[in-house]
Amino acid sequence: MSFITRRALSTLIPPKIISPSGIGAAKDAARVTRIAGFYEKLPRGRRPDEKPRGLFERYQARYFGKNPSAAPIAHIIGFIMILGYSEHYYFHFRHHKNNAH
């Protein structure tokens, strides 16, 4: 069973059910032993931080993570300027490459 699956399943069974008196069974019941084994395998403590994998996740972690900055606003402005110039070139400047107005 993977680490993430065990962590996700840990919320399905409340911890108090592990006590044999809580479920009304004998102390050596097989079910209780399986549940106890399940809880022993669960990770303890805080979940470790995951490293961003893709391009968007790395960008998000860098500019919106622990130290957010205003750089994405400058990136959007630059992208719009480049897009506008290329659009203007395609629809207007390319017709004037060899001939003037």
GROMACS .gro file of N, CA and C in nm:
model
  303
    1MET      N    1   0.085  -0.116   0.000
    1MET     CA    2   0.000   0.000   0.000
    1MET      C    3   0.090   0.123   0.000
    2SER      N    4   0.061   0.217  -0.085
    2SER     CA    5   0.147   0.333  -0.097
    2SER      C    6   0.128   0.429   0.020
    3PHE      N    7   0.220   0.521   0.030
    3PHE     CA    8   0.221   0.620   0.138
    3PHE      C    9   0.096   0.706   0.134
    4ILE      N   10   0.057   0.751   0.015
    4ILE     CA   11  -0.058   0.841   0.000
    4ILE      C   12  -0.188   0.766   0.029
    5THR      N   13  -0.196   0.641  -0.016
    5THR     CA   14  -0.317   0.564   0.008
    5THR      C   15  -0.336   0.538   0.157
    6ARG      N   16  -0.227   0.504   0.225
    6ARG     CA   17  -0.238   0.481   0.369
    6ARG      C   18  -0.281   0.608   0.441
    7ARG      N   19  -0.226   0.722   0.399
    7ARG     CA   20  -0.263   0.849   0.463
    7ARG      C   21  -0.410   0.880   0.436
    8ALA      N   22  -0.458   0.852   0.316
    8ALA     CA   23  -0.597   0.881   0.282
    8ALA      C   24  -0.692   0.788   0.357
    9LEU      N   25  -0.653   0.663   0.375
    9LEU     CA   26  -0.740   0.568   0.443
    9LEU      C   27  -0.740   0.585   0.594
   10SER      N   28  -0.644   0.658   0.645
   10SER     CA   29  -0.635   0.673   0.790
   10SER      C   30  -0.754   0.747   0.849
   11THR      N   31  -0.823   0.825   0.769
   11THR     CA   32  -0.938   0.899   0.821
   11THR      C   33  -1.065   0.817   0.817
   12LEU      N   34  -1.063   0.701   0.753
   12LEU     CA   35  -1.184   0.621   0.742
   12LEU      C   36  -1.219   0.547   0.871
   13ILE      N   37  -1.118   0.502   0.945
   13ILE     CA   38  -1.141   0.425   1.066
   13ILE      C   39  -1.097   0.509   1.185
   14PRO      N   40  -1.187   0.542   1.273
   14PRO     CA   41  -1.148   0.623   1.387
   14PRO      C   42  -1.055   0.544   1.480
   15PRO      N   43  -0.959   0.609   1.545
   15PRO     CA   44  -0.862   0.540   1.630
   15PRO      C   45  -0.923   0.468   1.750
   16LYS      N   46  -1.038   0.511   1.799
   16LYS     CA   47  -1.094   0.448   1.919
   16LYS      C   48  -1.147   0.308   1.890
   17ILE      N   49  -1.167   0.272   1.765
   17ILE     CA   50  -1.219   0.139   1.733
   17ILE      C   51  -1.112   0.032   1.753
   18ILE      N   52  -0.988   0.073   1.769
   18ILE     CA   53  -0.879  -0.022   1.783
   18ILE      C   54  -0.880  -0.092   1.919
   19SER      N   55  -0.940  -0.033   2.017
   19SER     CA   56  -0.942  -0.098   2.147
   19SER      C   57  -1.044  -0.213   2.144
   20PRO      N   58  -1.006  -0.330   2.191
   20PRO     CA   59  -1.098  -0.445   2.187
   20PRO      C   60  -1.225  -0.421   2.267
   21SER      N   61  -1.215  -0.344   2.374
   21SER     CA   62  -1.336  -0.316   2.452
   21SER      C   63  -1.431  -0.225   2.377
   22GLY      N   64  -1.376  -0.144   2.287
   22GLY     CA   65  -1.457  -0.052   2.210
   22GLY      C   66  -1.545  -0.123   2.108
   23ILE      N   67  -1.501  -0.237   2.056
   23ILE     CA   68  -1.582  -0.308   1.956
   23ILE      C   69  -1.652  -0.430   2.016
   24GLY      N   70  -1.629  -0.457   2.141
   24GLY     CA   71  -1.698  -0.566   2.208
   24GLY      C   72  -1.649  -0.703   2.167
   25ALA      N   73  -1.524  -0.718   2.129
   25ALA     CA   74  -1.470  -0.848   2.088
   25ALA      C   75  -1.360  -0.890   2.185
   26ALA      N   76  -1.317  -1.013   2.168
   26ALA     CA   77  -1.208  -1.064   2.253
   26ALA      C   78  -1.079  -0.991   2.220
   27LYS      N   79  -0.985  -0.989   2.315
   27LYS     CA   80  -0.860  -0.916   2.295
   27LYS      C   81  -0.775  -0.977   2.184
   28ASP      N   82  -0.793  -1.103   2.154
   28ASP     CA   83  -0.712  -1.166   2.050
   28ASP      C   84  -0.788  -1.180   1.918
   29ALA      N   85  -0.883  -1.096   1.892
   29ALA     CA   86  -0.963  -1.104   1.769
   29ALA      C   87  -0.875  -1.069   1.649
   30ALA      N   88  -0.896  -1.142   1.541
   30ALA     CA   89  -0.816  -1.120   1.419
   30ALA      C   90  -0.842  -0.983   1.359
   31ARG      N   91  -0.964  -0.936   1.371
   31ARG     CA   92  -0.998  -0.805   1.315
   31ARG      C   93  -0.921  -0.693   1.384
   32VAL      N   94  -0.914  -0.703   1.513
   32VAL     CA   95  -0.842  -0.601   1.589
   32VAL      C   96  -0.693  -0.606   1.555
   33THR      N   97  -0.641  -0.724   1.535
   33THR     CA   98  -0.500  -0.738   1.499
   33THR      C   99  -0.473  -0.675   1.363
   34ARG      N  100  -0.563  -0.696   1.267
   34ARG     CA  101  -0.545  -0.635   1.135
   34ARG      C  102  -0.555  -0.484   1.142
   35ILE      N  103  -0.648  -0.434   1.221
   35ILE     CA  104  -0.663  -0.289   1.234
   35ILE      C  105  -0.541  -0.230   1.304
   36ALA      N  106  -0.491  -0.298   1.404
   36ALA     CA  107  -0.371  -0.249   1.474
   36ALA      C  108  -0.252  -0.249   1.380
   37GLY      N  109  -0.239  -0.353   1.299
   37GLY     CA  110  -0.130  -0.357   1.200
   37GLY      C  111  -0.142  -0.245   1.099
   38PHE      N  112  -0.265  -0.215   1.060
   38PHE     CA  113  -0.289  -0.105   0.966
   38PHE      C  114  -0.243   0.028   1.026
   39TYR      N  115  -0.279   0.051   1.152
   39TYR     CA  116  -0.241   0.177   1.216
   39TYR      C  117  -0.092   0.186   1.244
   40GLU      N  118  -0.025   0.073   1.263
   40GLU     CA  119   0.120   0.075   1.284
   40GLU      C  120   0.193   0.117   1.158
   41LYS      N  121   0.136   0.086   1.041
   41LYS     CA  122   0.201   0.119   0.914
   41LYS      C  123   0.178   0.263   0.871
   42LEU      N  124   0.082   0.330   0.931
   42LEU     CA  125   0.053   0.468   0.892
   42LEU      C  126   0.168   0.561   0.928
   43PRO      N  127   0.195   0.660   0.842
   43PRO     CA  128   0.301   0.756   0.873
   43PRO      C  129   0.263   0.845   0.989
   44ARG      N  130   0.362   0.886   1.064
   44ARG     CA  131   0.338   0.973   1.179
   44ARG      C  132   0.401   1.109   1.153
   45GLY      N  133   0.347   1.208   1.218
   45GLY     CA  134   0.402   1.342   1.206
   45GLY      C  135   0.344   1.418   1.088
   46ARG      N  136   0.410   1.528   1.059
   46ARG     CA  137   0.364   1.613   0.949
   46ARG      C  138   0.396   1.551   0.816
   47ARG      N  139   0.316   1.585   0.719
   47ARG     CA  140   0.337   1.537   0.584
   47ARG      C  141   0.457   1.611   0.524
   48PRO      N  142   0.550   1.541   0.460
   48PRO     CA  143   0.666   1.609   0.402
   48PRO      C  144   0.625   1.697   0.283
   49ASP      N  145   0.697   1.806   0.266
   49ASP     CA  146   0.669   1.897   0.155
   49ASP      C  147   0.702   1.828   0.023
   50GLU      N  148   0.614   1.846  -0.075
   50GLU     CA  149   0.636   1.788  -0.206
   50GLU      C  150   0.706   1.890  -0.295
   51LYS      N  151   0.799   1.840  -0.377
   51LYS     CA  152   0.866   1.927  -0.471
   51LYS      C  153   0.776   1.949  -0.592
   52PRO      N  154   0.767   2.071  -0.642
   52PRO     CA  155   0.686   2.095  -0.762
   52PRO      C  156   0.747   2.023  -0.882
   53ARG      N  157   0.662   1.964  -0.965
   53ARG     CA  158   0.710   1.881  -1.076
   53ARG      C  159   0.703   1.952  -1.211
   54GLY      N  160   0.590   2.005  -1.244
   54GLY     CA  161   0.571   2.063  -1.377
   54GLY      C  162   0.612   2.209  -1.384
   55LEU      N  163   0.604   2.264  -1.505
   55LEU     CA  164   0.640   2.403  -1.527
   55LEU      C  165   0.549   2.497  -1.448
   56PHE      N  166   0.418   2.473  -1.455
   56PHE     CA  167   0.324   2.560  -1.384
   56PHE      C  168   0.341   2.548  -1.233
   57GLU      N  169   0.365   2.428  -1.182
   57GLU     CA  170   0.382   2.411  -1.038
   57GLU      C  171   0.508   2.480  -0.988
   58ARG      N  172   0.617   2.471  -1.066
   58ARG     CA  173   0.740   2.541  -1.026
   58ARG      C  174   0.719   2.692  -1.027
   59TYR      N  175   0.651   2.745  -1.130
   59TYR     CA  176   0.622   2.888  -1.137
   59TYR      C  177   0.537   2.931  -1.018
   60GLN      N  178   0.436   2.851  -0.988
   60GLN     CA  179   0.347   2.883  -0.877
   60GLN      C  180   0.422   2.880  -0.744
   61ALA      N  181   0.509   2.782  -0.725
   61ALA     CA  182   0.585   2.772  -0.601
   61ALA      C  183   0.683   2.888  -0.588
   62ARG      N  184   0.738   2.932  -0.699
   62ARG     CA  185   0.839   3.039  -0.694
   62ARG      C  186   0.777   3.176  -0.667
   63TYR      N  187   0.666   3.206  -0.733
   63TYR     CA  188   0.610   3.341  -0.724
   63TYR      C  189   0.488   3.354  -0.633
   64PHE      N  190   0.419   3.243  -0.603
   64PHE     CA  191   0.301   3.251  -0.517
   64PHE      C  192   0.319   3.173  -0.388
   65GLY      N  193   0.434   3.114  -0.365
   65GLY     CA  194   0.457   3.026  -0.250
   65GLY      C  195   0.477   3.102  -0.121
   66LYS      N  196   0.587   3.073  -0.053
   66LYS     CA  197   0.613   3.131   0.079
   66LYS      C  198   0.643   3.281   0.070
   67ASN      N  199   0.710   3.324  -0.036
   67ASN     CA  200   0.743   3.465  -0.053
   67ASN      C  201   0.679   3.517  -0.182
   68PRO      N  202   0.551   3.552  -0.179
   68PRO     CA  203   0.485   3.599  -0.302
   68PRO      C  204   0.543   3.732  -0.349
   69SER      N  205   0.543   3.752  -0.480
   69SER     CA  206   0.595   3.876  -0.536
   69SER      C  207   0.502   3.926  -0.646
   70ALA      N  208   0.534   4.043  -0.699
   70ALA     CA  209   0.453   4.103  -0.803
   70ALA      C  210   0.506   4.071  -0.942
   71ALA      N  211   0.603   3.983  -0.953
   71ALA     CA  212   0.662   3.948  -1.083
   71ALA      C  213   0.560   3.892  -1.182
   72PRO      N  214   0.462   3.813  -1.141
   72PRO     CA  215   0.365   3.765  -1.239
   72PRO      C  216   0.289   3.877  -1.311
   73ILE      N  217   0.269   3.989  -1.245
   73ILE     CA  218   0.203   4.102  -1.311
   73ILE      C  219   0.292   4.155  -1.423
   74ALA      N  220   0.422   4.166  -1.398
   74ALA     CA  221   0.516   4.209  -1.502
   74ALA      C  222   0.522   4.106  -1.614
   75HIS      N  223   0.514   3.979  -1.581
   75HIS     CA  224   0.515   3.874  -1.684
   75HIS      C  225   0.392   3.884  -1.773
   76ILE      N  226   0.277   3.911  -1.713
   76ILE     CA  227   0.154   3.924  -1.791
   76ILE      C  228   0.161   4.046  -1.882
   77ILE      N  229   0.212   4.157  -1.830
   77ILE     CA  230   0.224   4.278  -1.912
   77ILE      C  231   0.319   4.253  -2.028
   78GLY      N  232   0.431   4.189  -2.002
   78GLY     CA  233   0.526   4.158  -2.109
   78GLY      C  234   0.467   4.064  -2.213
   79PHE      N  235   0.393   3.964  -2.168
   79PHE     CA  236   0.329   3.870  -2.260
   79PHE      C  237   0.227   3.942  -2.349
   80ILE      N  238   0.149   4.033  -2.291
   80ILE     CA  239   0.050   4.107  -2.370
   80ILE      C  240   0.120   4.198  -2.471
   81MET      N  241   0.232   4.258  -2.432
   81MET     CA  242   0.306   4.343  -2.524
   81MET      C  243   0.362   4.263  -2.642
   82ILE      N  244   0.419   4.148  -2.613
   82ILE     CA  245   0.473   4.063  -2.720
   82ILE      C  246   0.361   4.013  -2.810
   83LEU      N  247   0.251   3.973  -2.751
   83LEU     CA  248   0.137   3.927  -2.829
   83LEU      C  249   0.081   4.040  -2.916
   84GLY      N  250   0.071   4.160  -2.861
   84GLY     CA  251   0.020   4.274  -2.936
   84GLY      C  252   0.112   4.312  -3.052
   85TYR      N  253   0.244   4.310  -3.027
   85TYR     CA  254   0.336   4.344  -3.135
   85TYR      C  255   0.332   4.240  -3.245
   86SER      N  256   0.329   4.113  -3.209
   86SER     CA  257   0.326   4.009  -3.312
   86SER      C  258   0.196   4.015  -3.391
   87GLU      N  259   0.086   4.046  -3.326
   87GLU     CA  260  -0.041   4.061  -3.395
   87GLU      C  261  -0.038   4.182  -3.488
   88HIS      N  262   0.019   4.289  -3.440
   88HIS     CA  263   0.030   4.410  -3.522
   88HIS      C  264   0.120   4.385  -3.641
   89TYR      N  265   0.229   4.315  -3.621
   89TYR     CA  266   0.319   4.283  -3.732
   89TYR      C  267   0.246   4.197  -3.835
   90TYR      N  268   0.174   4.098  -3.791
   90TYR     CA  269   0.107   4.007  -3.884
   90TYR      C  270   0.002   4.080  -3.966
   91PHE      N  271  -0.076   4.168  -3.903
   91PHE     CA  272  -0.184   4.233  -3.974
   91PHE      C  273  -0.146   4.365  -4.042
   92HIS      N  274  -0.030   4.422  -4.008
   92HIS     CA  275   0.001   4.553  -4.066
   92HIS      C  276   0.145   4.562  -4.120
   93PHE      N  277   0.245   4.539  -4.037
   93PHE     CA  278   0.384   4.561  -4.076
   93PHE      C  279   0.429   4.470  -4.189
   94ARG      N  280   0.384   4.349  -4.198
   94ARG     CA  281   0.435   4.259  -4.301
   94ARG      C  282   0.397   4.305  -4.441
   95HIS      N  283   0.292   4.385  -4.454
   95HIS     CA  284   0.253   4.436  -4.585
   95HIS      C  285   0.340   4.553  -4.628
   96HIS      N  286   0.413   4.613  -4.535
   96HIS     CA  287   0.498   4.728  -4.565
   96HIS      C  288   0.645   4.691  -4.566
   97LYS      N  289   0.677   4.565  -4.573
   97LYS     CA  290   0.816   4.525  -4.571
   97LYS      C  291   0.891   4.579  -4.693
   98ASN      N  292   0.832   4.569  -4.809
   98ASN     CA  293   0.900   4.610  -4.933
   98ASN      C  294   0.842   4.740  -4.991
   99ASN      N  295   0.722   4.774  -4.956
   99ASN     CA  296   0.658   4.893  -5.012
   99ASN      C  297   0.612   4.984  -4.899
  100ALA      N  298   0.631   5.113  -4.919
  100ALA     CA  299   0.586   5.209  -4.819
  100ALA      C  300   0.439   5.240  -4.841
  101HIS      N  301   0.376   5.298  -4.744
  101HIS     CA  302   0.235   5.339  -4.755
  101HIS      C  303   0.217   5.437  -4.865
   0.00000   0.00000   0.00000
